[in-house]
Each structure stands twice: as C-alpha cells, then as structure tokens.
Amino acid sequence: MKPWTFVIIFFTLAVHAQFQFNFNSYIPVISDGQNLSKAWDGGFNTPQFSTLDYDYDGDEDLLVFDRSADQLRVFKQVSTSSGPSYEIDLRAHLFFPSNLHYRVTTYDYDNDGRKDLFCYAVGGIQAFRNVGSAATGLEWEAYSPYLLSNYAGPTLNLYISGADIPALVDVEGDGDMDILTYHISGEYLQYHQNQSQELYGHSDSLVFILKNRCWGKYREDVTSNTLFLNDTSSYCTDGNVSNPELPTTEQAKAHSGSTVLALDLDQSGVLDLVLGDVAFGNLIRLLNGGTAPNTNSPMVSADYNFPSNTTPADVQLFAAAYSLDIDFDQKKDILVAPNANNVSENENSIWYYKNLGSNQAPVFVYQDNDWLQGDMIDHGLGSVPLLTDVNQDGLTDLLVANFFAYKPLLNKEARLAYYQNVGTSTSPSFVLVDQDFLNLSASNLGLRLIPAMGDLNADGKPDLLLGRDNGQLAYFVNTSTGASPAFQLQTNALSDANNVAIQVPLYSAPQLFDYNQDGLLDLLVGHKGGTIHYYENTGTPSAAIFSLVTTQLGAVNVQSNGPDGYAVPHFFRFQDTCYLVVGALDGRLHFYDSIATNPNVAFHERSPDFLGLSVQIGAYAAASIGNLDNDAHLELLVGQDAGGLFLLENEPGSDLSLDAIDLAPLHIYPNPNKGAFLVKGIQGVCSGELISLTGQVLLTFSECQDQALLDISSVAEGTYVLRLENGQSCLVMKQ
C-alpha cells in the first residue's frame, strides 16, 4: 500500500492592478470642422423626451429614454458663460426605477411641484410618484402595478399598446391628468377622464373612467394614415360612453402603433392633436373646432405636413412629437424622433423645430435633424471601437464599426469610420477623416463589419480583418506607401491552415493578439453564439498560418437567457498580466483574469458585468482598451446599441471599480484522497466545480456552509482543479 502524500497547491488570485474607472470626456473629437461638445455621450436611435428637475435645484433637466435599448440618460441643465446648456450625468439613471421598457415620460399628476414618472406596464401604463427632495435626493414610490380605468362597469387595465405613445394631459382644465390613447383597434382615440377632482375635490389621484371612445370625432383608417373627420360610426356619433367595447385579444392584434401629442395650437382654448403613425414618417396636425375644453368637439381640419410653415417632419418611419423648451427661452419647441425600434434612421433622427412665436400662438421653424445627436459620435445602430495606429504615425487612432445605419428607402449599410489622432503622444485629439472608410458600404460584405488590425506579413504595416455577418473574415492587405492609409481586399476570405475559409456561427468578431506569447499574432474570434474560437498562428512573421485549437477558448460563454451572446473579445496586457474583456448582447462587459496559457483551461471570470456598466451601455456592448496619453492610466472605450461611444479612464479613486479579491485560503483534507474530502474556507459560497486539467467540468456542487464534504468517487484517479464561484481554486488529487 502506498503511503499518502499530502499535496496542497493553491492558485493564488494575484491581482497586479486595480481597475477603477470613471467616465471622462477629456479627449476632443472634431467632425466637419466642429468640436463635438458631447462626443462621448453615447448616441441615440429612437429617443423619447421629457423634463424633470432630478436634482431639485429649480432647473428643468432633460430626460431621454431610448427605446431601442431601453436606455435612460439624464442631461442636467447647467449654467455656462454663454448661457444654460445640457450636460450628461451618466450615473443619474441609478436613481430611477429599473427595468424600464418601451416608453418613459413625466407629468406632475399630484401638483406638488415634482414631476412624476409614467412608463410602460404590460398592456398599459405604470406610475411612480416623485417623493424625493433636495435633502434626500431622487426617490420614487410606485403608485400601482398599472393604472386602471372603468369601462362603463368593469374596472380593467387602462390599455395602451406597447408601441403607442399616449397623451398625458389635462383635457378639461380641472387640474388633474387625463389620458388620450388609441382604442385597441387603432381607429379611435379614447378619452380616459381622471376622476380625482370629481370624487375627492383635489388632483392627487389616478382614478380613471372611459369618458369617450371617439374623442375628436374622427376615425383613422386601419390600412393607411388617412383620417376621416366627423366620422358617423356609432363610436363617434354619441357622447359619453354608455357600453364601450371591451378589450379582447383578437382586437389587440389589429393595432400597430400611434403617437399622440395634445396641445392648443391656435389659442382656441381646446386641445388640438399632433399624430404619428407606425407605418409613416410624417406628422398630422388636427385642429379642434370647439371652444370649451370640457366638451367633445370635432376636429375640423387635418394637415398631413406638420409643421406646414417650414420643412415638414419626415423621420422615415413612425414619427413621435414632443413639446418642451429645449433652448431655455421659456417657449416650448417641438422635437420629432422615430418611435420604430431598429427600423428607422438612427444617425440623423432628432428633428428640432424652434418656436419663434409664443406658447399661446406657436410658430415652429425647422432648425436641424440631429439635435444633441450632431454633437456626439453616432454611427447608427451598434458601435464597435478599435484603438489602433491606422496611418503608422506612432499615435493611436480610432476605428468605429457599426451594426448598420438606415438610409433612404429603409436600406441598411454597414460602415467603418476612421478618426485620426492629430494630437500628441500625451494629448490625444481625434478628427473624423472618413465616415465610410474604404467605402465599405458599397462592398457587399454584409452588416456588422467588426475590425481587427495587425501585421500579418512582416512588412511593418498593420493589415485589416473584418468580421462579417456570415461568420467569415474579410482580409485587407495594407498597401500604404505614405501617410494615407490604403488597403487591398483579398479575393478570398481568410483561410485556416487547411486552406478552408475561417468561419464561425454568424457575426464574427475578430481580434489579432499574441495569446501564447510566441511572438506571432494569433486569431481570436467571437460570434453570435457567445463563445470564442482560438486559431493559433503556426506560421511565420511574414506568412501567418492560423490553426484552429478550440471553439471554446477558456470556457468563455456570454449567452444570456437564450442562444445568442454576440461575443466581442478584447484581450489586453497591463503590467505584464493578461486580461480579457468580452462585450455581449445583454450590454455587459465580462471581465476575465488569471488567463491560462492552456486554452482548454477555463479562464477565471472576475466579473460578469465589468464596472457594473450594463445599464448605461444598453445592448451589444463592445470594448477597446489602450493608453492614449502614455500616462499610468488606461482608457476604456465602450460601444453599444445606440451607435455612440463612452470614454472611461482608469484612475485610482474613481467611482467605478473592480476591486481585488481578498479571500482566505481553502483547506482540503485529505489531499490526496480516495474519493471524498473535506473543504473548509468556503465563506458562504454556494457553488463550485471539479474540473479536469484539460478544462472539462466533471462535477458540480452546491453548499452554503463554511465547510463541505465533497464526494468525487465517480471520477477516475488523477489530479483535478477545484474551483469555487468566488474564484478560489486549488488542486485536488485522487489516488
């Protein structure tokens, strides 16, 4: 019988750097000769606008909710030498309810001077009462899971389609908030009257009845945006509701979407309407023929080219109008933006109409179609940054890929934007040189062209790879002879050692990086499925040959609640240590340390949501890390669904941090063992795995005590890795 030998080898979680980051905007960006004052604010796709004094300083701040990524951003009103302006507060979303979807707006329903929050609830609308103060900060109190309305007998969920934007407005002028929203069929505008004044004599409640099922006495055609005024259907001929048609599932299928803005445009004392339709890009103005606000008077005229006194709104698809004072002159202007998620213009998508009249007699004049947006880096839907020296001048430039941008007639095109660094080695400054670098929009290479750069032929010039939506890689040889970059597309897709085109399961995201530190650039490719393929470079510096090693490098998988992950890997070395950040569909940046040299050993995932950025990012996260100013601090660029970028800098003491793991060692006895051992020092961790030295997970366990007795009798004799969910690891031997 062999004597037992006690062997305990601990994998220490050595942390060589503290990762503490803060949002920053110190790097200037110039486009078309203009400095982008909000370059790093993230871009927009389908924004919705409202105002709120979120910091209780007496100034109305701007609330922007982008429904394409369910992303909320707050722009604080600040004083500058040239007057009031907006400045983004990228942490303000933390003070709002989570899990916001489809729509968000504000309205002070209880007249306490603090605007409340109204957002989507399943099949309707939910309210959050503002109960904060300057002393306590922004706080919310849920009014109810969803608002109810009495449908002439039964009290039901006040139905509002998820695609609709209703009008929250005081229809009668009695001080409480009513709701105008479309019937489930989409033909008729319903008036839900707030009964707060009628029942209680004050306006601090949200108690509704369906007052009228054809407010304005018009009907919308279900197959077009044609409106029939003074409609004679039964819905429109009578006044108050006696026996309304109740919501049904079948009816719900008929309504696609409408937006409603209600305001008095002609000093008549009654509300007029500005409407948008899901299948059209224009706005329709309806003028109310009445004179008393508490009557259901008919709409008497329709203008399909609102505002008709200037450039009519045309946002490509599903226009929504918002009334708010955005230029601080005490007169409410009009903003128009698409409300069609991911199916409309996403670069020049915020139309601004300045009110040159008054609030009582507004005159809206077109100013531009990229308000706020034009001051940002914004390349449509989805952005993937790459920090690299494109023109070989020793300065780090910036390439930005997009998923796609919408162009006229709903055509999609993927591009690569080139920002040249025209600053210095210690003071970077980017200038947009080419919005469609290499004319890729006409290349027919597909959508979501994700770049990677590296010298693959030892000529001293970085070559270019582009990930494609079909999973292959386009290869461009650098043919530059001077300061102007030039790349030649190779006829065939990049191939592996067997001369077979390299292909992953759709939406390839490549990186060229010397993973095994042999002096040759290896190829790492993420993809739609969420894992990373590793191709080792088995060639020479002048002739790269890529050989597939594994399709699951480090056991990385960023899938979330489904089969898709859209992994975008970014390996980097800092202070002689290798790290990995992986962007994902769910907006998270997954951070890995303890990167094993053996590609079959699972990497240690130190954080599934690096810096806790997922809420700010939205969806389709992607990262690039570099040292742009040659100081001791890294810069982190984050791309995301809205098409813009966020800039963060690694600074000790920053708000966002990934702290070092400091854990007591595990104690295992006996080790080696004959099939069972006691492990102590778990410290509340509830799960762990037994892994072979090749990375195969053999057993899992779940224990929540400080110690656990683990049975490994089912595995063969050998040496294994015990890994806990908190990152602690050690070797275990069975004899």
Tab-separated table of N, CA and C in Angstrom, residues 566-685:
chain	number	residue	atom	x	y	z
A	566	TYR	N	-23.401	37.235	-28.941
A	566	TYR	CA	-22.693	38.277	-29.680
A	566	TYR	C	-21.413	38.677	-28.952
A	567	ALA	N	-20.526	37.692	-28.772
A	567	ALA	CA	-19.277	37.929	-28.067
A	567	ALA	C	-18.327	38.771	-28.908
A	568	VAL	N	-17.796	39.835	-28.292
A	568	VAL	CA	-16.769	40.672	-28.911
A	568	VAL	C	-15.573	40.675	-27.969
A	569	PRO	N	-14.531	39.853	-28.244
A	569	PRO	CA	-13.410	39.733	-27.302
A	569	PRO	C	-12.399	40.858	-27.454
A	570	HIS	N	-11.807	41.231	-26.325
A	570	HIS	CA	-10.693	42.180	-26.335
A	570	HIS	C	-9.694	41.763	-25.265
A	571	PHE	N	-8.613	41.086	-25.690
A	571	PHE	CA	-7.506	40.757	-24.809
A	571	PHE	C	-6.585	41.972	-24.701
A	572	PHE	N	-6.005	42.162	-23.524
A	572	PHE	CA	-5.005	43.205	-23.361
A	572	PHE	C	-4.054	42.824	-22.231
A	573	ARG	N	-2.853	43.383	-22.274
A	573	ARG	CA	-1.871	43.169	-21.217
A	573	ARG	C	-1.618	44.482	-20.514
A	574	PHE	N	-1.583	44.379	-19.190
A	574	PHE	CA	-1.339	45.543	-18.358
A	574	PHE	C	-0.461	45.112	-17.202
A	575	GLN	N	0.683	45.785	-17.053
A	575	GLN	CA	1.653	45.441	-16.013
A	575	GLN	C	2.023	43.963	-16.085
A	576	ASP	N	2.290	43.512	-17.307
A	576	ASP	CA	2.760	42.153	-17.592
A	576	ASP	C	1.742	41.066	-17.269
A	577	THR	N	0.487	41.443	-17.166
A	577	THR	CA	-0.570	40.473	-16.898
A	577	THR	C	-1.620	40.557	-17.998
A	578	CYS	N	-2.098	39.402	-18.423
A	578	CYS	CA	-3.092	39.325	-19.489
A	578	CYS	C	-4.501	39.331	-18.899
A	579	TYR	N	-5.378	40.120	-19.518
A	579	TYR	CA	-6.779	40.204	-19.137
A	579	TYR	C	-7.637	40.081	-20.390
A	580	LEU	N	-8.903	39.828	-20.158
A	580	LEU	CA	-9.848	39.709	-21.261
A	580	LEU	C	-11.144	40.401	-20.887
A	581	VAL	N	-11.635	41.265	-21.777
A	581	VAL	CA	-12.960	41.857	-21.670
A	581	VAL	C	-13.769	41.388	-22.873
A	582	VAL	N	-14.974	40.867	-22.614
A	582	VAL	CA	-15.833	40.372	-23.690
A	582	VAL	C	-17.153	41.132	-23.672
A	583	GLY	N	-17.428	41.881	-24.735
A	583	GLY	CA	-18.720	42.525	-24.877
A	583	GLY	C	-19.776	41.526	-25.263
A	584	ALA	N	-21.043	41.827	-24.922
A	584	ALA	CA	-22.105	40.855	-25.136
A	584	ALA	C	-23.408	41.548	-25.508
A	585	LEU	N	-24.329	40.752	-26.024
A	585	LEU	CA	-25.643	41.228	-26.434
A	585	LEU	C	-26.388	41.919	-25.314
A	586	ASP	N	-26.275	41.404	-24.082
A	586	ASP	CA	-27.050	41.946	-22.965
A	586	ASP	C	-26.481	43.249	-22.418
A	587	GLY	N	-25.470	43.815	-23.073
A	587	GLY	CA	-24.904	45.071	-22.638
A	587	GLY	C	-23.804	44.945	-21.597
A	588	ARG	N	-23.486	43.746	-21.201
A	588	ARG	CA	-22.458	43.540	-20.186
A	588	ARG	C	-21.071	43.415	-20.819
A	589	LEU	N	-20.090	43.847	-20.053
A	589	LEU	CA	-18.693	43.580	-20.354
A	589	LEU	C	-18.214	42.546	-19.349
A	590	HIS	N	-17.919	41.349	-19.834
A	590	HIS	CA	-17.439	40.274	-18.984
A	590	HIS	C	-15.922	40.393	-18.847
A	591	PHE	N	-15.434	40.354	-17.606
A	591	PHE	CA	-14.026	40.578	-17.335
A	591	PHE	C	-13.398	39.303	-16.790
A	592	TYR	N	-12.272	38.914	-17.394
A	592	TYR	CA	-11.580	37.691	-17.003
A	592	TYR	C	-10.131	38.020	-16.654
A	593	ASP	N	-9.677	37.430	-15.539
A	593	ASP	CA	-8.264	37.459	-15.234
A	593	ASP	C	-7.781	36.026	-15.071
A	594	SER	N	-6.557	35.847	-14.587
A	594	SER	CA	-5.978	34.503	-14.494
A	594	SER	C	-6.133	33.761	-15.821
A	595	ILE	N	-5.734	34.454	-16.895
A	595	ILE	CA	-5.850	33.881	-18.234
A	595	ILE	C	-4.842	32.754	-18.375
A	596	ALA	N	-5.336	31.546	-18.520
A	596	ALA	CA	-4.471	30.374	-18.595
A	596	ALA	C	-3.749	30.325	-19.937
A	597	THR	N	-2.503	29.887	-19.918
A	597	THR	CA	-1.785	29.680	-21.172
A	597	THR	C	-2.299	28.447	-21.901
A	598	ASN	N	-2.868	27.528	-21.145
A	598	ASN	CA	-3.519	26.379	-21.738
A	598	ASN	C	-4.921	26.790	-22.172
A	599	PRO	N	-5.210	26.803	-23.462
A	599	PRO	CA	-6.503	27.312	-23.929
A	599	PRO	C	-7.693	26.470	-23.510
A	600	ASN	N	-7.437	25.247	-23.042
A	600	ASN	CA	-8.514	24.359	-22.643
A	600	ASN	C	-8.877	24.470	-21.171
A	601	VAL	N	-8.132	25.296	-20.432
A	601	VAL	CA	-8.435	25.529	-19.029
A	601	VAL	C	-9.321	26.773	-18.933
A	602	ALA	N	-10.361	26.659	-18.140
A	602	ALA	CA	-11.313	27.750	-18.025
A	602	ALA	C	-10.658	28.997	-17.433
A	603	PHE	N	-10.930	30.148	-18.072
A	603	PHE	CA	-10.493	31.418	-17.513
A	603	PHE	C	-11.315	31.748	-16.269
A	604	HIS	N	-10.724	32.540	-15.391
A	604	HIS	CA	-11.452	32.993	-14.211
A	604	HIS	C	-12.252	34.243	-14.548
A	605	GLU	N	-13.585	34.151	-14.472
A	605	GLU	CA	-14.438	35.305	-14.717
A	605	GLU	C	-14.536	36.118	-13.426
A	606	ARG	N	-13.804	37.177	-13.401
A	606	ARG	CA	-13.773	38.009	-12.213
A	606	ARG	C	-15.038	38.846	-12.071
A	607	SER	N	-15.662	39.193	-13.181
A	607	SER	CA	-16.914	39.927	-13.121
A	607	SER	C	-17.733	39.664	-14.381
A	608	PRO	N	-19.019	39.275	-14.224
A	608	PRO	CA	-19.895	39.123	-15.387
A	608	PRO	C	-20.473	40.452	-15.864
A	609	ASP	N	-20.163	41.545	-15.167
A	609	ASP	CA	-20.651	42.871	-15.543
A	609	ASP	C	-19.590	43.883	-15.133
A	610	PHE	N	-18.544	43.963	-15.927
A	610	PHE	CA	-17.382	44.773	-15.620
A	610	PHE	C	-17.780	46.206	-15.308
A	611	LEU	N	-17.419	46.662	-14.092
A	611	LEU	CA	-17.681	48.009	-13.607
A	611	LEU	C	-19.163	48.303	-13.425
A	612	GLY	N	-20.022	47.270	-13.589
A	612	GLY	CA	-21.453	47.488	-13.450
A	612	GLY	C	-22.030	48.402	-14.512
A	613	LEU	N	-21.523	48.319	-15.738
A	613	LEU	CA	-21.878	49.259	-16.788
A	613	LEU	C	-23.099	48.865	-17.606
A	614	SER	N	-23.676	47.690	-17.408
A	614	SER	CA	-24.681	47.171	-18.332
A	614	SER	C	-25.869	48.112	-18.495
A	615	VAL	N	-26.287	48.780	-17.429
A	615	VAL	CA	-27.435	49.671	-17.526
A	615	VAL	C	-27.123	50.870	-18.406
A	616	GLN	N	-25.928	51.437	-18.230
A	616	GLN	CA	-25.548	52.564	-19.066
A	616	GLN	C	-25.374	52.174	-20.521
A	617	ILE	N	-24.849	50.984	-20.764
A	617	ILE	CA	-24.483	50.603	-22.111
A	617	ILE	C	-25.705	50.312	-22.968
A	618	GLY	N	-26.654	49.593	-22.453
A	618	GLY	CA	-27.812	49.213	-23.252
A	618	GLY	C	-27.681	47.803	-23.769
A	619	ALA	N	-27.336	47.620	-25.015
A	619	ALA	CA	-27.191	46.294	-25.602
A	619	ALA	C	-26.013	46.304	-26.570
A	620	TYR	N	-25.579	45.100	-26.966
A	620	TYR	CA	-24.487	44.925	-27.925
A	620	TYR	C	-23.230	45.678	-27.490
A	621	ALA	N	-22.745	45.348	-26.301
A	621	ALA	CA	-21.568	46.015	-25.782
A	621	ALA	C	-20.316	45.556	-26.515
A	622	ALA	N	-19.353	46.459	-26.627
A	622	ALA	CA	-18.050	46.147	-27.205
A	622	ALA	C	-17.043	47.102	-26.597
A	623	ALA	N	-15.809	46.646	-26.402
A	623	ALA	CA	-14.816	47.456	-25.713
A	623	ALA	C	-13.481	47.426	-26.437
A	624	SER	N	-12.745	48.510	-26.267
A	624	SER	CA	-11.351	48.574	-26.696
A	624	SER	C	-10.590	49.351	-25.638
A	625	ILE	N	-9.429	48.839	-25.239
A	625	ILE	CA	-8.649	49.411	-24.149
A	625	ILE	C	-7.259	49.773	-24.652
A	626	GLY	N	-6.770	50.934	-24.266
A	626	GLY	CA	-5.436	51.364	-24.647
A	626	GLY	C	-4.963	52.469	-23.731
A	627	ASN	N	-3.743	52.913	-23.946
A	627	ASN	CA	-3.177	54.028	-23.201
A	627	ASN	C	-2.930	55.154	-24.195
A	628	LEU	N	-3.910	56.045	-24.296
A	628	LEU	CA	-3.889	57.058	-25.341
A	628	LEU	C	-2.957	58.218	-25.041
A	629	ASP	N	-2.679	58.477	-23.766
A	629	ASP	CA	-1.852	59.624	-23.409
A	629	ASP	C	-0.550	59.236	-22.723
A	630	ASN	N	-0.216	57.948	-22.785
A	630	ASN	CA	1.059	57.458	-22.275
A	630	ASN	C	1.325	57.839	-20.823
A	631	ASP	N	0.252	57.851	-20.014
A	631	ASP	CA	0.435	58.035	-18.587
A	631	ASP	C	0.286	56.678	-17.907
A	632	ALA	N	0.021	56.625	-16.679
A	632	ALA	CA	-0.087	55.357	-15.961
A	632	ALA	C	-1.486	54.780	-15.998
A	633	HIS	N	-2.402	55.414	-16.741
A	633	HIS	CA	-3.800	55.033	-16.680
A	633	HIS	C	-4.313	54.602	-18.056
A	634	LEU	N	-5.041	53.523	-18.075
A	634	LEU	CA	-5.652	53.039	-19.300
A	634	LEU	C	-6.903	53.838	-19.639
A	635	GLU	N	-7.227	53.892	-20.933
A	635	GLU	CA	-8.509	54.407	-21.397
A	635	GLU	C	-9.361	53.238	-21.903
A	636	LEU	N	-10.639	53.295	-21.580
A	636	LEU	CA	-11.593	52.267	-21.977
A	636	LEU	C	-12.662	52.914	-22.841
A	637	LEU	N	-12.787	52.475	-24.083
A	637	LEU	CA	-13.851	52.910	-24.970
A	637	LEU	C	-14.905	51.814	-25.044
A	638	VAL	N	-16.163	52.192	-24.860
A	638	VAL	CA	-17.262	51.238	-24.851
A	638	VAL	C	-18.260	51.617	-25.932
A	639	GLY	N	-18.498	50.706	-26.860
A	639	GLY	CA	-19.520	50.873	-27.871
A	639	GLY	C	-20.772	50.131	-27.483
A	640	GLN	N	-21.903	50.511	-28.115
A	640	GLN	CA	-23.159	49.916	-27.721
A	640	GLN	C	-24.253	50.183	-28.760
A	641	ASP	N	-25.449	49.749	-28.433
A	641	ASP	CA	-26.576	49.717	-29.355
A	641	ASP	C	-26.906	51.072	-29.966
A	642	ALA	N	-26.783	52.153	-29.205
A	642	ALA	CA	-27.197	53.466	-29.678
A	642	ALA	C	-26.250	54.065	-30.706
A	643	GLY	N	-25.126	53.427	-30.981
A	643	GLY	CA	-24.248	53.856	-32.065
A	643	GLY	C	-23.153	54.818	-31.685
A	644	GLY	N	-23.100	55.217	-30.412
A	644	GLY	CA	-22.053	56.113	-29.953
A	644	GLY	C	-21.049	55.398	-29.074
A	645	LEU	N	-20.197	56.182	-28.398
A	645	LEU	CA	-19.151	55.636	-27.544
A	645	LEU	C	-19.168	56.326	-26.189
A	646	PHE	N	-18.774	55.567	-25.165
A	646	PHE	CA	-18.474	56.117	-23.852
A	646	PHE	C	-16.972	56.015	-23.626
A	647	LEU	N	-16.396	57.042	-23.021
A	647	LEU	CA	-14.977	57.082	-22.711
A	647	LEU	C	-14.802	57.032	-21.210
A	648	LEU	N	-13.998	56.075	-20.741
A	648	LEU	CA	-13.677	55.963	-19.329
A	648	LEU	C	-12.167	55.926	-19.167
A	649	GLU	N	-11.681	56.452	-18.033
A	649	GLU	CA	-10.261	56.434	-17.739
A	649	GLU	C	-10.020	55.711	-16.425
A	650	ASN	N	-8.958	54.907	-16.420
A	650	ASN	CA	-8.560	54.148	-15.231
A	650	ASN	C	-7.837	55.085	-14.267
A	651	GLU	N	-8.500	55.407	-13.157
A	651	GLU	CA	-7.935	56.311	-12.173
A	651	GLU	C	-8.188	55.768	-10.776
A	652	PRO	N	-7.175	55.668	-9.942
A	652	PRO	CA	-7.422	55.284	-8.549
A	652	PRO	C	-8.385	56.264	-7.887
A	653	GLY	N	-9.358	55.701	-7.164
A	653	GLY	CA	-10.346	56.535	-6.522
A	653	GLY	C	-11.548	56.868	-7.372
A	654	SER	N	-11.627	56.305	-8.581
A	654	SER	CA	-12.768	56.561	-9.451
A	654	SER	C	-14.030	55.914	-8.901
A	655	ASP	N	-15.160	56.365	-9.433
A	655	ASP	CA	-16.442	55.866	-8.956
A	655	ASP	C	-16.658	54.397	-9.266
A	656	LEU	N	-16.241	53.968	-10.452
A	656	LEU	CA	-16.465	52.604	-10.882
A	656	LEU	C	-15.205	51.795	-10.628
A	657	SER	N	-15.330	50.655	-9.962
A	657	SER	CA	-14.145	49.895	-9.616
A	657	SER	C	-14.417	48.411	-9.646
A	658	LEU	N	-13.375	47.684	-9.903
A	658	LEU	CA	-13.372	46.242	-9.783
A	658	LEU	C	-12.271	45.910	-8.799
A	659	ASP	N	-12.634	45.727	-7.568
A	659	ASP	CA	-11.665	45.580	-6.504
A	659	ASP	C	-10.987	44.224	-6.541
A	660	ALA	N	-9.800	44.169	-5.980
A	660	ALA	CA	-9.075	42.919	-5.868
A	660	ALA	C	-9.810	41.940	-4.974
A	661	ILE	N	-9.710	40.673	-5.302
A	661	ILE	CA	-10.334	39.632	-4.499
A	661	ILE	C	-9.394	39.247	-3.366
A	662	ASP	N	-9.861	39.335	-2.177
A	662	ASP	CA	-9.052	39.041	-0.993
A	662	ASP	C	-9.754	37.957	-0.193
A	663	LEU	N	-9.346	36.735	-0.376
A	663	LEU	CA	-10.013	35.610	0.245
A	663	LEU	C	-9.022	34.776	1.043
A	664	ALA	N	-9.496	34.218	2.116
A	664	ALA	CA	-8.681	33.294	2.888
A	664	ALA	C	-8.496	32.001	2.100
A	665	PRO	N	-7.385	31.292	2.319
A	665	PRO	CA	-7.147	30.081	1.548
A	665	PRO	C	-8.121	28.967	1.912
A	666	LEU	N	-8.328	28.091	0.943
A	666	LEU	CA	-9.104	26.889	1.189
A	666	LEU	C	-8.248	25.863	1.927
A	667	HIS	N	-8.897	25.026	2.709
A	667	HIS	CA	-8.222	23.938	3.394
A	667	HIS	C	-8.913	22.640	3.020
A	668	ILE	N	-8.141	21.702	2.476
A	668	ILE	CA	-8.689	20.442	1.992
A	668	ILE	C	-8.012	19.285	2.722
A	669	TYR	N	-8.839	18.349	3.194
A	669	TYR	CA	-8.294	17.204	3.912
A	669	TYR	C	-9.206	15.993	3.676
A	670	PRO	N	-8.669	14.826	3.365
A	670	PRO	CA	-7.268	14.628	2.992
A	670	PRO	C	-7.029	14.976	1.536
A	671	ASN	N	-5.780	15.226	1.208
A	671	ASN	CA	-5.402	15.549	-0.159
A	671	ASN	C	-3.971	15.094	-0.390
A	672	PRO	N	-3.765	13.975	-1.144
A	672	PRO	CA	-4.696	13.206	-1.959
A	672	PRO	C	-5.762	12.496	-1.110
A	673	ASN	N	-6.826	12.045	-1.802
A	673	ASN	CA	-7.893	11.346	-1.130
A	673	ASN	C	-8.315	10.133	-1.946
A	674	LYS	N	-9.199	9.346	-1.391
A	674	LYS	CA	-9.669	8.136	-2.053
A	674	LYS	C	-11.075	8.284	-2.640
A	675	GLY	N	-11.598	9.489	-2.686
A	675	GLY	CA	-12.915	9.692	-3.288
A	675	GLY	C	-13.792	10.653	-2.533
A	676	ALA	N	-13.311	11.147	-1.379
A	676	ALA	CA	-14.062	12.139	-0.619
A	676	ALA	C	-13.081	13.006	0.155
A	677	PHE	N	-13.431	14.272	0.317
A	677	PHE	CA	-12.561	15.154	1.080
A	677	PHE	C	-13.404	16.275	1.685
A	678	LEU	N	-12.869	16.859	2.726
A	678	LEU	CA	-13.499	17.972	3.408
A	678	LEU	C	-12.827	19.262	2.953
A	679	VAL	N	-13.623	20.251	2.547
A	679	VAL	CA	-13.077	21.542	2.147
A	679	VAL	C	-13.616	22.603	3.107
A	680	LYS	N	-12.729	23.393	3.679
A	680	LYS	CA	-13.071	24.453	4.609
A	680	LYS	C	-12.609	25.793	4.039
A	681	GLY	N	-13.278	26.884	4.464
A	681	GLY	CA	-12.938	28.219	3.976
A	681	GLY	C	-13.790	28.669	2.812
A	682	ILE	N	-14.942	28.043	2.649
A	682	ILE	CA	-15.827	28.374	1.530
A	682	ILE	C	-16.379	29.786	1.662
A	683	GLN	N	-16.593	30.270	2.861
A	683	GLN	CA	-17.023	31.635	3.128
A	683	GLN	C	-18.346	31.991	2.442
A	684	GLY	N	-19.340	31.127	2.596
A	684	GLY	CA	-20.674	31.417	2.092
A	684	GLY	C	-20.898	31.170	0.623
A	685	VAL	N	-19.883	30.727	-0.083
A	685	VAL	CA	-20.048	30.433	-1.498
A	685	VAL	C	-20.941	29.219	-1.674
